[in-house]
mmCIF file of C-alpha atoms in Angstrom:
data_model
loop_
_atom_site.group_PDB
_atom_site.id
_atom_site.type_symbol
_atom_site.label_atom_id
_atom_site.label_comp_id
_atom_site.label_asym_id
_atom_site.label_seq_id
_atom_site.Cartn_x
_atom_site.Cartn_y
_atom_site.Cartn_z
ATOM 1 C CA MET A 1 109.313 32.960 141.793
ATOM 2 C CA LYS A 2 111.657 34.528 144.323
ATOM 3 C CA PHE A 3 114.325 34.729 141.685
ATOM 4 C CA ASN A 4 112.020 36.562 139.256
ATOM 5 C CA GLY A 5 111.055 39.012 141.997
ATOM 6 C CA LEU A 6 114.707 39.738 142.727
ATOM 7 C CA VAL A 7 115.425 40.316 139.035
ATOM 8 C CA VAL A 8 112.503 42.722 138.734
ATOM 9 C CA LEU A 9 113.576 44.497 141.933
ATOM 10 C CA GLY A 10 117.131 44.814 140.589
ATOM 11 C CA ILE A 11 115.939 46.259 137.287
ATOM 12 C CA VAL A 12 113.670 48.777 139.033
ATOM 13 C CA ALA A 13 116.491 49.818 141.382
ATOM 14 C CA SER A 14 118.884 50.269 138.448
ATOM 15 C CA LEU A 15 116.379 52.387 136.567
ATOM 16 C CA ALA A 16 115.664 54.507 139.626
ATOM 17 C CA VAL A 17 119.350 55.199 140.213
ATOM 18 C CA GLY A 18 119.977 55.804 136.499
ATOM 19 C CA CYS A 19 117.127 58.298 136.251
ATOM 20 C CA THR A 20 118.324 60.350 139.194
ATOM 21 C CA GLN A 21 121.721 61.159 137.753
ATOM 22 C CA LYS A 22 122.140 64.758 136.776
ATOM 23 C CA GLU A 23 122.665 65.613 133.142
ATOM 24 C CA PRO A 24 125.900 67.415 132.381
ATOM 25 C CA PRO A 25 125.433 71.180 132.553
ATOM 26 C CA VAL A 26 124.782 72.903 129.254
ATOM 27 C CA PRO A 27 127.321 75.659 128.746
ATOM 28 C CA GLN A 28 125.660 79.047 128.609
ATOM 29 C CA VAL A 29 126.565 81.161 125.637
ATOM 30 C CA ALA A 30 126.196 84.882 125.994
ATOM 31 C CA GLU A 31 123.941 86.388 123.373
ATOM 32 C CA PRO A 32 125.702 88.895 121.161
ATOM 33 C CA THR A 33 124.809 92.469 121.945
ATOM 34 C CA PRO A 34 124.461 94.917 119.094
ATOM 35 C CA THR A 35 127.147 97.541 119.030
ATOM 36 C CA PRO A 36 126.318 100.992 117.793
ATOM 37 C CA ILE A 37 127.995 102.185 114.636
ATOM 38 C CA ALA A 38 130.688 104.618 115.607
ATOM 39 C CA SER A 39 132.737 106.705 113.294
ATOM 40 C CA ALA A 40 136.422 105.948 113.545
ATOM 41 C CA ASN A 41 138.352 109.141 112.940
ATOM 42 C CA PRO A 42 135.655 111.015 111.034
ATOM 43 C CA SER A 43 136.941 114.037 109.173
ATOM 44 C CA SER A 44 136.465 117.461 110.721
ATOM 45 C CA ASP A 45 134.408 118.692 107.751
ATOM 46 C CA THR A 46 131.392 116.593 108.746
ATOM 47 C CA VAL A 47 128.124 117.690 107.156
ATOM 48 C CA SER A 48 125.007 117.160 109.279
ATOM 49 C CA GLY A 49 121.351 117.998 109.704
ATOM 50 C CA THR A 50 118.314 117.433 111.907
ATOM 51 C CA PHE A 51 115.254 115.697 110.511
ATOM 52 C CA VAL A 52 112.056 117.643 109.925
ATOM 53 C CA THR A 53 108.742 115.780 109.882
ATOM 54 C CA GLY A 54 107.071 115.419 106.504
ATOM 55 C CA GLU A 55 104.172 113.023 105.953
ATOM 56 C CA LYS A 56 105.305 110.789 108.838
ATOM 57 C CA THR A 57 106.803 111.842 112.146
ATOM 58 C CA THR A 58 110.556 111.753 111.560
ATOM 59 C CA GLN A 59 113.285 112.739 114.014
ATOM 60 C CA GLY A 60 116.989 112.341 114.642
ATOM 61 C CA ILE A 61 120.272 113.622 113.302
ATOM 62 C CA VAL A 62 122.048 112.650 110.110
ATOM 63 C CA SER A 63 125.763 113.130 109.423
ATOM 64 C CA VAL A 64 127.985 112.686 106.404
ATOM 65 C CA VAL A 65 131.345 111.422 107.638
ATOM 66 C CA THR A 66 134.588 110.529 105.926
ATOM 67 C CA GLU A 67 136.650 107.503 106.932
ATOM 68 C CA GLY A 68 139.781 106.997 104.911
ATOM 69 C CA ASP A 69 138.778 107.398 101.286
ATOM 70 C CA LYS A 70 135.080 106.559 101.829
ATOM 71 C CA ARG A 71 132.111 108.681 102.842
ATOM 72 C CA TYR A 72 129.078 107.470 104.739
ATOM 73 C CA LEU A 73 125.703 108.865 105.639
ATOM 74 C CA GLU A 74 124.908 108.002 109.256
ATOM 75 C CA LEU A 75 121.566 108.204 111.029
ATOM 76 C CA ASP A 76 122.003 108.535 114.798
ATOM 77 C CA GLU A 77 120.507 106.402 117.566
ATOM 78 C CA ALA A 78 117.632 108.907 117.988
ATOM 79 C CA PHE A 79 116.520 108.448 114.370
ATOM 80 C CA GLU A 80 112.900 107.396 114.022
ATOM 81 C CA THR A 81 110.331 107.514 111.232
ATOM 82 C CA GLY A 82 107.109 105.791 110.232
ATOM 83 C CA SER A 83 106.943 102.556 108.307
ATOM 84 C CA GLY A 84 105.763 102.076 104.775
ATOM 85 C CA PRO A 85 106.467 100.206 101.570
ATOM 86 C CA ASP A 86 109.285 101.053 99.187
ATOM 87 C CA VAL A 87 111.075 103.525 101.531
ATOM 88 C CA PHE A 88 114.485 104.888 100.504
ATOM 89 C CA VAL A 89 117.234 107.158 101.822
ATOM 90 C CA LEU A 90 118.129 109.919 99.366
ATOM 91 C CA LEU A 91 120.598 112.745 99.074
ATOM 92 C CA HIS A 92 118.509 115.544 97.512
ATOM 93 C CA ARG A 93 119.811 118.671 95.789
ATOM 94 C CA GLU A 94 117.267 120.965 97.496
ATOM 95 C CA SER A 95 117.337 121.727 101.223
ATOM 96 C CA GLU A 96 113.527 121.376 101.257
ATOM 97 C CA PRO A 97 112.679 118.791 98.593
ATOM 98 C CA LYS A 98 109.564 119.427 96.540
ATOM 99 C CA SER A 99 110.015 117.147 93.523
ATOM 100 C CA TYR A 100 111.687 113.851 92.759
ATOM 101 C CA GLN A 101 113.065 113.875 89.233
ATOM 102 C CA ASP A 102 116.041 111.550 88.697
ATOM 103 C CA ALA A 103 118.419 114.511 88.401
ATOM 104 C CA ASP A 104 117.232 115.901 91.767
ATOM 105 C CA TYR A 105 118.537 113.155 94.012
ATOM 106 C CA LEU A 106 120.961 110.285 94.617
ATOM 107 C CA ASN A 107 119.372 107.102 95.979
ATOM 108 C CA LEU A 108 121.557 105.548 98.711
ATOM 109 C CA GLY A 109 119.342 102.486 99.112
ATOM 110 C CA GLU A 110 116.344 101.132 100.962
ATOM 111 C CA LEU A 111 115.796 102.303 104.523
ATOM 112 C CA GLN A 112 117.369 99.605 106.716
ATOM 113 C CA ASN A 113 115.170 100.203 109.743
ATOM 114 C CA THR A 114 112.537 102.678 110.931
ATOM 115 C CA ASN A 115 114.615 103.585 113.978
ATOM 116 C CA GLY A 116 118.108 103.576 115.382
ATOM 117 C CA THR A 117 121.634 103.936 114.106
ATOM 118 C CA GLN A 118 122.178 103.155 110.436
ATOM 119 C CA ARG A 119 124.898 103.722 107.864
ATOM 120 C CA TYR A 120 124.797 104.100 104.076
ATOM 121 C CA GLU A 121 127.874 104.321 101.876
ATOM 122 C CA ILE A 122 128.000 107.331 99.568
ATOM 123 C CA PRO A 123 129.326 106.323 96.134
ATOM 124 C CA ALA A 124 132.900 107.342 95.321
ATOM 125 C CA GLY A 125 133.104 110.576 93.353
ATOM 126 C CA THR A 126 129.956 112.011 94.959
ATOM 127 C CA ASN A 127 130.376 115.491 96.426
ATOM 128 C CA PRO A 128 128.008 115.887 99.415
ATOM 129 C CA ASP A 129 128.290 119.674 99.045
ATOM 130 C CA GLU A 130 126.137 119.354 95.903
ATOM 131 C CA PHE A 131 123.192 118.157 98.010
ATOM 132 C CA GLY A 132 120.984 120.207 100.295
ATOM 133 C CA SER A 133 119.237 117.506 102.305
ATOM 134 C CA VAL A 134 118.821 113.876 103.239
ATOM 135 C CA VAL A 135 115.328 112.536 102.593
ATOM 136 C CA ILE A 136 113.372 109.519 103.811
ATOM 137 C CA TRP A 137 111.123 108.921 100.804
ATOM 138 C CA CYS A 138 108.396 106.417 99.922
ATOM 139 C CA ARG A 139 108.745 105.855 96.191
ATOM 140 C CA GLN A 140 105.481 103.926 95.827
ATOM 141 C CA PHE A 141 103.365 106.847 97.076
ATOM 142 C CA ASN A 142 105.856 109.647 96.290
ATOM 143 C CA ALA A 143 105.698 110.609 99.964
ATOM 144 C CA THR A 144 108.380 112.500 101.873
ATOM 145 C CA PHE A 145 108.367 110.919 105.329
ATOM 146 C CA GLY A 146 110.908 113.481 106.526
ATOM 147 C CA TYR A 147 114.017 115.360 105.482
ATOM 148 C CA ALA A 148 117.101 116.871 107.087
ATOM 149 C CA PRO A 149 118.567 120.062 105.580
ATOM 150 C CA LEU A 150 122.362 119.688 105.511
ATOM 151 C CA SER A 151 124.876 122.228 106.776
ATOM 152 C CA GLN A 152 128.567 122.248 107.690
#
């Protein structure tokens, strides 16, 4: 019986020592931090405007910038609007949009986010001077959340 007791004692001691060993440290990986969209060498003929509240509180500044042979519409970090379904960013021919016929606007795509810096590519061959404003528009309810009259 002494032998069995020693075996049990040896097993318990081995387990106790084995359980007290530290696990190897897990390397910590830094979480990526979002970087704001910055214009690299925007052209000096930047078109911009400040948002005016429509049916939802909308604020911030929008700019049309040129980089190389491409143009982009940029919403600044102060941009903020309400949420809703089917919301789009438009270039509208009028500085204060009142109607939304297909010929009145150019749809740049769905709103990416209700706040913060965003960028939308303007199709090649589009002349921003032909448009009077940028509009945040809910197509489903034909609601103008806000608009920014454009000026140079």
